[in-house]
Amino acid sequence: MPAAVRSRRRRERIALVLAGGGARGAYEVGALSALAPALAERGEAPDIIVGTSIGALNGAFFAARADEPLELAATAALAMWHELRWEDALRPLVSAAELGRLLGAGAMLAGLPGGGLAGLLDPTPLRGTLERLVPFERIERNVQDGALTAAAVVATAYHTTRSVVFHHGGPALGLDPLRAIDYFATALSPEHVLASAAIPGAFPAIEIRQPSEATGWYGDGGVRLNAPLTPALALGAERVVVIGLNSSVTHAGAAARPDALDGVAQLLQVVLADQLAEDVATLAAVNETLMPTGSAPSSKAPSKRRGQHRTIPYIFVAPSDRLEIGHLAREIYKRRYASIRGFVRDANLALLGRAVNAERSAIHGELLSYLFLAHEFLDALIALGRRDGERWLDTQHDAGLWQVGRPSTVGTTPVVPHRGARNTGR
């Protein structure tokens, strides 16, 4: 067994928790590219990886490379995101196939036989891209060899509306009736990741047949569990690195009267951002109740137990403002894709921006950002994630890189200034 694997087994189990958010997944690898060297310096690396939606794709990528140093895996993930384009995930918006889909939708509305619409968009290319980028057999081997304790993805079952966690490795968990989460042990496959990323309405549902007891149709895991912190803890995590793609904090002032798309964007924020902030805040509050009165966490201390409970040190990186990514998407769209030249540059991105009226506001830019697979935007997201990852490293925490109690600002990256060198102490 490699020495790195043996060393990791002697340390606490660290989970990497990756949220969903479509094209915004580039932010996650930017943040990890900043965190990876600091974790490596401490001899720490995730051995439990749990992802939802695009976080499931990123998670599968990192799980397949869990036998490599985290820094190398992060570098490879950066290269992957720098190269991703619309055609790697979706078929063209203007094509014979899309015309057929529209005709099917029209027939459905008219009540004609044979009508129907599985999804507004066709993500057929995503399967080939996923199979090219993620060698799933390596995930299985990494679990068997001990480089991974567990890898998991979260989807939503259409037949029960419950969250379903497909996991390879970790304890047998069964059903969690209190939280409406079902756990199924199985070797992960492209179907599990594609199901986790199948945005309801936009993408067709994915049929999963393995394991047999979980057979059925599934959609995006972010509908109910966008930040899979609970499954990470259930799988044995003793520390967590959480990367969010939304913030629950906003500094924006009053705007014009909201339209229908503003309402959709607000709903997405409630589902994707506020849930994550609440989960991290709850984790921190529970940690504080478990600490002995008057004690301060030590930078060298492991997670502490009291009875059947334990404190869970965490790293939490997320954008610093609710509309930060929306502003970014809107500005790049206006500059590069809103004009006639933008149609020539990439008709799919230009049409998508027109469809959500991305020039109107940052809220509309938020909607665009989930499918805005423009290289300028992905590169900017990577830089933003790296900036926020570095901000976490430059902030004073309870225990070196790790926070135990509530940060100064819950729901986003804390901004408590740290005087002096970068905070990498143990």
Coordinates of C-alpha atoms in Angstrom, one line a residue:
M1 CA 0.0 0.0 0.0
P2 CA 1.4 3.5 -0.9
A3 CA 2.8 5.4 2.1
A4 CA 0.5 8.3 1.3
V5 CA -2.5 6.1 1.7
R6 CA -1.2 4.6 5.0
S7 CA -0.5 8.0 6.3
R8 CA -4.0 9.3 5.4
R9 CA -5.6 6.4 7.2
R10 CA -4.0 7.4 10.4
R11 CA -5.6 10.9 10.2
E12 CA -9.1 12.0 10.6
R13 CA -11.5 11.3 7.7
I14 CA -11.9 14.5 5.7
A15 CA -14.9 14.9 3.4
L16 CA -15.0 17.1 0.3
V17 CA -18.5 18.3 -0.2
L18 CA -19.4 19.8 -3.6
A19 CA -22.6 21.7 -4.3
G20 CA -24.5 21.9 -7.5
G21 CA -24.8 24.9 -9.9
G22 CA -24.2 23.9 -13.5
A23 CA -21.5 25.8 -15.3
R24 CA -20.6 27.4 -12.0
G25 CA -18.8 24.2 -11.1
A26 CA -15.6 25.8 -12.5
Y27 CA -15.6 27.9 -9.3
E28 CA -15.2 24.7 -7.2
V29 CA -11.9 23.7 -8.9
G30 CA -10.6 27.2 -8.6
A31 CA -11.2 27.1 -4.9
L32 CA -9.6 23.7 -4.5
S33 CA -6.6 24.8 -6.5
A34 CA -6.0 27.3 -3.7
L35 CA -6.8 25.0 -0.8
A36 CA -4.9 21.9 -2.1
P37 CA -1.3 23.1 -1.3
A38 CA -2.2 24.2 2.2
L39 CA -3.9 20.9 2.9
A40 CA -1.0 19.0 1.5
E41 CA 1.4 21.0 3.7
R42 CA -0.5 19.6 6.7
G43 CA -0.5 16.1 5.2
E44 CA -4.3 16.3 4.8
A45 CA -6.5 15.2 1.9
P46 CA -10.1 14.3 1.4
D47 CA -10.9 10.5 1.5
I48 CA -14.7 11.0 1.4
I49 CA -16.1 12.8 -1.6
V50 CA -19.8 13.7 -2.0
G51 CA -21.3 15.8 -4.8
T52 CA -24.6 17.0 -6.1
S53 CA -25.3 17.9 -9.7
I54 CA -22.2 19.5 -11.2
G55 CA -20.6 18.8 -7.9
A56 CA -21.2 15.1 -8.6
L57 CA -19.3 15.4 -11.9
N58 CA -16.4 17.2 -10.1
G59 CA -16.6 14.8 -7.3
A60 CA -16.4 11.8 -9.6
F61 CA -13.4 13.4 -11.3
F62 CA -11.6 13.8 -7.9
A63 CA -12.6 10.4 -6.7
A64 CA -11.1 8.8 -9.7
R65 CA -7.8 10.6 -8.9
A66 CA -7.9 10.0 -5.2
D67 CA -4.7 8.0 -5.4
E68 CA -2.9 11.1 -6.6
P69 CA -1.8 14.1 -4.6
L70 CA -4.7 16.6 -4.3
E71 CA -2.7 19.3 -6.0
L72 CA -2.2 17.2 -9.1
A73 CA -5.9 16.3 -9.2
A74 CA -6.8 20.0 -8.9
T75 CA -4.4 20.9 -11.7
A76 CA -6.0 18.3 -13.9
A77 CA -9.5 19.6 -13.0
L78 CA -8.5 23.1 -14.0
A79 CA -7.4 21.8 -17.4
M80 CA -10.7 20.0 -17.8
W81 CA -12.7 23.2 -17.1
H82 CA -10.5 25.4 -19.2
E83 CA -11.4 23.1 -22.2
L84 CA -15.2 22.6 -21.6
R85 CA -17.5 24.2 -24.2
W86 CA -21.2 24.1 -25.0
E87 CA -20.9 21.2 -27.4
D88 CA -19.3 19.1 -24.7
A89 CA -22.5 19.2 -22.7
L90 CA -25.4 20.1 -24.9
R91 CA -26.6 19.8 -28.5
P92 CA -27.1 23.1 -30.5
L93 CA -30.1 25.2 -29.7
V94 CA -30.8 25.5 -33.4
S95 CA -30.8 22.2 -35.1
A96 CA -33.1 19.6 -36.7
A97 CA -33.1 17.6 -33.5
E98 CA -34.3 20.7 -31.5
L99 CA -37.0 21.4 -34.1
G100 CA -38.3 17.9 -33.6
R101 CA -38.4 18.5 -29.8
L102 CA -40.4 21.7 -30.3
L103 CA -42.8 19.9 -32.6
G104 CA -43.3 17.2 -30.0
A105 CA -44.0 19.9 -27.4
G106 CA -46.5 21.5 -29.7
A107 CA -48.2 18.2 -30.3
M108 CA -48.4 17.7 -26.5
L109 CA -50.0 21.2 -26.0
A110 CA -52.5 20.4 -28.8
G111 CA -53.4 17.1 -27.3
L112 CA -52.2 15.1 -30.3
P113 CA -51.0 11.5 -29.9
G114 CA -47.3 11.0 -29.7
G115 CA -46.6 14.5 -28.3
G116 CA -44.3 15.1 -25.3
L117 CA -41.2 16.9 -24.1
A118 CA -38.6 15.1 -22.0
G119 CA -36.6 18.3 -21.4
L120 CA -36.1 21.7 -22.9
L121 CA -32.5 21.0 -23.7
D122 CA -30.7 17.9 -25.0
P123 CA -27.6 16.9 -22.9
T124 CA -26.7 13.9 -25.0
P125 CA -23.1 15.0 -25.5
L126 CA -22.5 15.1 -21.7
R127 CA -22.5 11.3 -21.4
G128 CA -19.5 11.0 -23.8
T129 CA -17.7 13.9 -22.2
L130 CA -18.2 12.3 -18.7
E131 CA -17.0 8.9 -19.9
R132 CA -14.0 10.5 -21.5
L133 CA -13.0 12.6 -18.4
V134 CA -13.8 10.2 -15.6
P135 CA -12.5 6.6 -15.5
F136 CA -15.1 5.1 -13.2
E137 CA -13.2 1.9 -12.7
R138 CA -10.5 3.9 -10.9
I139 CA -13.1 5.0 -8.3
E140 CA -13.8 1.4 -7.5
R141 CA -10.1 0.6 -7.3
N142 CA -9.4 3.6 -5.1
V143 CA -12.1 2.4 -2.6
Q144 CA -10.7 -1.1 -2.7
D145 CA -7.1 0.1 -2.2
G146 CA -7.9 2.5 0.6
A147 CA -7.2 5.8 -1.2
L148 CA -10.9 6.5 -0.7
T149 CA -13.2 5.7 2.2
A150 CA -16.2 6.5 0.1
A151 CA -17.4 8.4 -3.0
A152 CA -21.1 9.4 -3.3
V153 CA -23.5 11.4 -5.6
V154 CA -26.9 12.7 -4.7
A155 CA -30.0 12.5 -7.0
T156 CA -33.7 13.0 -6.5
A157 CA -36.1 10.1 -7.1
Y158 CA -39.1 11.1 -9.2
H159 CA -41.2 8.2 -7.8
T160 CA -40.7 9.2 -4.1
T161 CA -39.4 12.9 -4.3
R162 CA -36.7 11.8 -1.8
S163 CA -33.0 12.4 -1.9
V164 CA -31.1 9.3 -2.9
V165 CA -27.4 8.9 -2.1
F166 CA -25.5 6.4 -4.3
H167 CA -22.3 5.6 -2.5
H168 CA -19.3 3.3 -3.1
G169 CA -17.6 2.6 0.2
G170 CA -18.5 3.7 3.7
P171 CA -20.9 2.1 6.2
A172 CA -24.3 0.5 5.4
L173 CA -26.8 3.3 6.0
G174 CA -30.2 2.3 4.6
L175 CA -33.0 4.9 5.0
D176 CA -33.1 8.1 6.9
P177 CA -36.8 8.8 7.4
L178 CA -36.2 12.0 9.4
R179 CA -34.3 13.7 6.6
A180 CA -36.0 11.9 3.7
I181 CA -32.7 10.6 2.5
D182 CA -32.2 7.0 1.1
Y183 CA -28.7 5.5 0.9
F184 CA -27.8 2.8 -1.6
A185 CA -24.4 1.1 -1.8
T186 CA -23.3 0.6 -5.4
A187 CA -20.4 1.0 -7.7
L188 CA -20.7 4.5 -9.2
S189 CA -21.4 4.8 -13.0
P190 CA -22.1 7.5 -15.5
E191 CA -25.8 7.1 -15.0
H192 CA -25.6 8.1 -11.3
V193 CA -23.7 11.3 -12.1
L194 CA -25.9 12.1 -15.1
A195 CA -29.0 11.6 -12.9
S196 CA -27.6 13.9 -10.3
A197 CA -27.1 16.6 -12.9
A198 CA -30.5 16.2 -14.7
I199 CA -32.1 19.6 -14.0
P200 CA -35.9 19.1 -13.8
G201 CA -37.6 20.6 -16.8
A202 CA -34.4 21.5 -18.6
F203 CA -32.9 18.0 -18.9
P204 CA -34.6 14.6 -19.4
A205 CA -34.9 12.3 -16.3
I206 CA -32.3 9.5 -16.2
E207 CA -33.2 5.9 -15.5
I208 CA -31.1 4.1 -13.0
R209 CA -31.2 0.3 -12.8
Q210 CA -28.3 -0.5 -10.4
P211 CA -28.6 -1.3 -7.6
S212 CA -31.8 -3.1 -8.4
E213 CA -33.6 -2.0 -5.3
A214 CA -33.2 1.6 -6.4
T215 CA -34.4 1.2 -10.0
G216 CA -36.4 4.2 -11.2
W217 CA -36.2 7.6 -12.8
Y218 CA -34.1 10.3 -11.2
G219 CA -33.3 14.0 -11.5
D220 CA -31.1 16.7 -10.1
G221 CA -30.0 16.1 -6.5
G222 CA -30.0 19.8 -5.8
V223 CA -33.8 19.9 -5.8
R224 CA -33.7 18.7 -2.2
L225 CA -30.1 18.4 -1.2
N226 CA -27.8 20.8 -3.0
A227 CA -25.1 20.8 -0.4
P228 CA -24.7 17.1 0.7
L229 CA -23.3 17.8 4.1
T230 CA -25.5 15.4 6.0
P231 CA -24.5 12.4 3.7
A232 CA -20.8 13.3 4.2
L233 CA -21.2 13.1 8.0
A234 CA -23.2 9.9 7.7
L235 CA -20.4 8.3 5.7
G236 CA -18.0 9.0 8.5
A237 CA -16.5 12.5 7.9
E238 CA -14.7 14.0 10.9
R239 CA -13.8 17.2 9.1
V240 CA -15.4 18.7 6.0
V241 CA -14.3 20.9 3.2
V242 CA -17.5 22.5 1.7
I243 CA -17.4 24.4 -1.6
G244 CA -20.6 26.3 -2.3
L245 CA -21.6 27.9 -5.6
N246 CA -24.0 30.5 -4.2
S247 CA -24.1 32.9 -1.3
S248 CA -27.0 33.8 1.0
V249 CA -25.5 37.3 1.6
T250 CA -26.3 40.2 -0.6
H251 CA -25.3 43.8 -0.7
A252 CA -27.5 44.8 -3.6
G253 CA -29.9 47.7 -3.3
A254 CA -33.5 48.0 -4.5
A255 CA -34.0 47.3 -8.2
A256 CA -36.8 47.6 -10.7
R257 CA -40.1 45.6 -10.3
P258 CA -39.2 41.9 -10.5
D259 CA -40.4 40.0 -13.6
A260 CA -41.1 36.3 -14.0
L261 CA -37.4 35.3 -14.5
D262 CA -36.5 37.2 -11.4
G263 CA -38.9 35.0 -9.5
V264 CA -37.3 31.9 -11.0
A265 CA -33.8 33.2 -9.9
Q266 CA -35.1 33.9 -6.4
L267 CA -36.4 30.3 -6.1
L268 CA -33.1 28.9 -7.2
Q269 CA -31.4 31.0 -4.5
V270 CA -33.6 29.6 -1.8
V271 CA -33.0 26.0 -3.0
L272 CA -29.3 26.3 -3.7
A273 CA -27.9 29.0 -1.4
D274 CA -29.9 29.4 1.7
Q275 CA -30.0 25.7 2.4
L276 CA -26.2 25.5 2.3
A277 CA -25.7 28.5 4.6
E278 CA -28.2 27.1 7.1
D279 CA -26.5 23.7 7.1
V280 CA -23.1 25.2 7.8
A281 CA -24.5 27.5 10.4
T282 CA -26.2 24.6 12.1
L283 CA -22.9 22.6 12.1
A284 CA -21.0 25.4 13.6
A285 CA -23.7 26.0 16.3
V286 CA -23.7 22.3 17.2
N287 CA -19.9 22.4 17.4
E288 CA -20.1 25.3 19.9
T289 CA -22.5 23.5 22.1
L290 CA -20.2 20.5 22.3
M291 CA -17.1 22.5 23.3
P292 CA -16.5 22.7 27.0
T293 CA -17.4 26.0 28.5
G294 CA -14.6 28.6 28.3
S295 CA -12.4 26.4 26.1
A296 CA -10.8 27.5 22.9
P297 CA -10.2 25.0 20.0
S298 CA -6.5 24.1 19.6
S299 CA -5.0 24.3 16.1
K300 CA -3.6 20.8 16.7
A301 CA -6.7 19.3 18.2
P302 CA -8.7 16.6 16.4
S303 CA -12.5 16.7 16.4
K304 CA -13.8 16.4 19.9
R305 CA -16.4 14.0 21.1
R306 CA -19.0 14.3 23.8
G307 CA -21.2 11.3 24.3
Q308 CA -22.4 10.1 20.8
H309 CA -21.6 13.5 19.2
R310 CA -18.5 15.2 18.0
T311 CA -17.3 18.6 16.8
I312 CA -16.7 18.7 13.1
P313 CA -14.1 21.3 12.0
Y314 CA -14.8 22.7 8.6
I315 CA -13.6 24.8 5.7
F316 CA -16.3 26.7 3.9
V317 CA -15.6 28.6 0.7
A318 CA -18.4 30.3 -1.3
P319 CA -18.9 33.6 -3.2
S320 CA -19.0 36.6 -1.0
D321 CA -22.2 38.0 -2.5
R322 CA -25.5 36.5 -3.7
L323 CA -25.3 38.2 -7.1
E324 CA -21.5 38.1 -7.6
I325 CA -21.6 35.4 -10.2
G326 CA -24.7 36.9 -11.8
H327 CA -22.9 40.2 -12.3
L328 CA -19.9 38.3 -13.8
A329 CA -22.1 36.4 -16.2
R330 CA -24.0 39.5 -17.2
E331 CA -20.9 41.6 -17.9
I332 CA -19.2 38.9 -20.0
Y333 CA -22.4 38.3 -22.0
K334 CA -22.9 42.0 -22.7
R335 CA -19.3 42.4 -23.7
R336 CA -18.9 39.2 -25.8
Y337 CA -22.2 37.7 -26.8
A338 CA -25.0 40.3 -26.9
S339 CA -24.2 41.8 -30.3
I340 CA -24.4 40.3 -33.8
R341 CA -20.7 39.4 -33.4
G342 CA -21.7 37.4 -30.4
F343 CA -24.0 35.3 -32.5
V344 CA -21.1 34.7 -34.9
R345 CA -18.8 33.9 -32.0
D346 CA -21.2 31.3 -30.5
A347 CA -24.9 31.2 -31.5
N348 CA -25.8 28.9 -28.6
L349 CA -24.5 31.3 -25.9
A350 CA -26.0 34.3 -27.6
L351 CA -29.4 32.7 -27.9
L352 CA -29.3 31.5 -24.3
G353 CA -28.5 35.0 -23.1
R354 CA -31.4 36.4 -25.2
A355 CA -33.7 33.8 -23.8
V356 CA -33.1 34.8 -20.2
N357 CA -32.7 38.5 -21.1
A358 CA -29.3 38.5 -19.4
E359 CA -28.6 42.2 -20.1
R360 CA -31.5 43.3 -17.8
S361 CA -29.9 42.7 -14.4
A362 CA -27.5 40.6 -12.4
I363 CA -30.5 38.4 -11.3
H364 CA -31.0 37.5 -15.0
G365 CA -27.2 36.9 -15.2
E366 CA -27.7 34.4 -12.4
L367 CA -30.0 32.4 -14.6
L368 CA -27.6 32.6 -17.5
S369 CA -24.7 31.5 -15.3
Y370 CA -26.0 27.9 -14.8
L371 CA -25.5 27.0 -18.5
F372 CA -23.1 29.8 -19.6
L373 CA -20.3 27.5 -21.0
A374 CA -18.3 30.4 -22.4
H375 CA -14.5 30.1 -21.9
E376 CA -14.3 33.7 -20.7
F377 CA -16.8 33.0 -18.0
L378 CA -15.4 29.7 -16.9
D379 CA -11.9 31.2 -16.6
A380 CA -13.3 34.1 -14.6
L381 CA -15.1 31.6 -12.3
I382 CA -11.9 29.7 -11.7
A383 CA -10.2 32.9 -10.8
L384 CA -13.0 33.9 -8.5
G385 CA -12.9 30.5 -6.7
R386 CA -9.2 30.7 -6.3
R387 CA -9.6 34.2 -4.8
D388 CA -12.1 33.0 -2.3
G389 CA -10.0 30.0 -1.4
E390 CA -7.1 32.2 -0.8
R391 CA -9.3 34.5 1.3
W392 CA -10.1 31.5 3.5
L393 CA -6.4 30.8 3.9
D394 CA -5.6 34.4 4.8
T395 CA -8.3 34.5 7.5
Q396 CA -7.8 33.6 11.2
H397 CA -9.7 30.5 12.2
D398 CA -10.3 28.5 15.3
A399 CA -7.9 25.7 14.5
G400 CA -5.3 26.6 11.8
L401 CA -7.1 26.2 8.4
W402 CA -10.2 24.9 10.2
Q403 CA -13.2 26.7 11.7
V404 CA -15.1 25.1 14.5
G405 CA -17.6 27.7 15.7
R406 CA -19.6 30.2 13.7
P407 CA -17.6 32.6 11.5
S408 CA -18.2 36.3 11.5
T409 CA -20.4 36.0 8.4
V410 CA -22.5 32.9 8.1
G411 CA -23.3 31.8 4.5
T412 CA -20.2 33.1 2.8
T413 CA -16.5 33.1 3.2
P414 CA -15.6 34.8 6.5
V415 CA -13.7 38.1 6.0
V416 CA -12.0 38.5 9.4
P417 CA -8.6 40.0 8.6
H418 CA -5.5 38.0 9.5
R419 CA -2.4 40.0 10.2
G420 CA 0.8 38.4 9.0
A421 CA 1.6 35.3 7.1
R422 CA -1.0 32.9 5.5
N423 CA -2.8 30.8 8.1
T424 CA -1.5 27.3 7.5
G425 CA -0.8 26.3 11.1
R426 CA -1.9 23.0 12.5

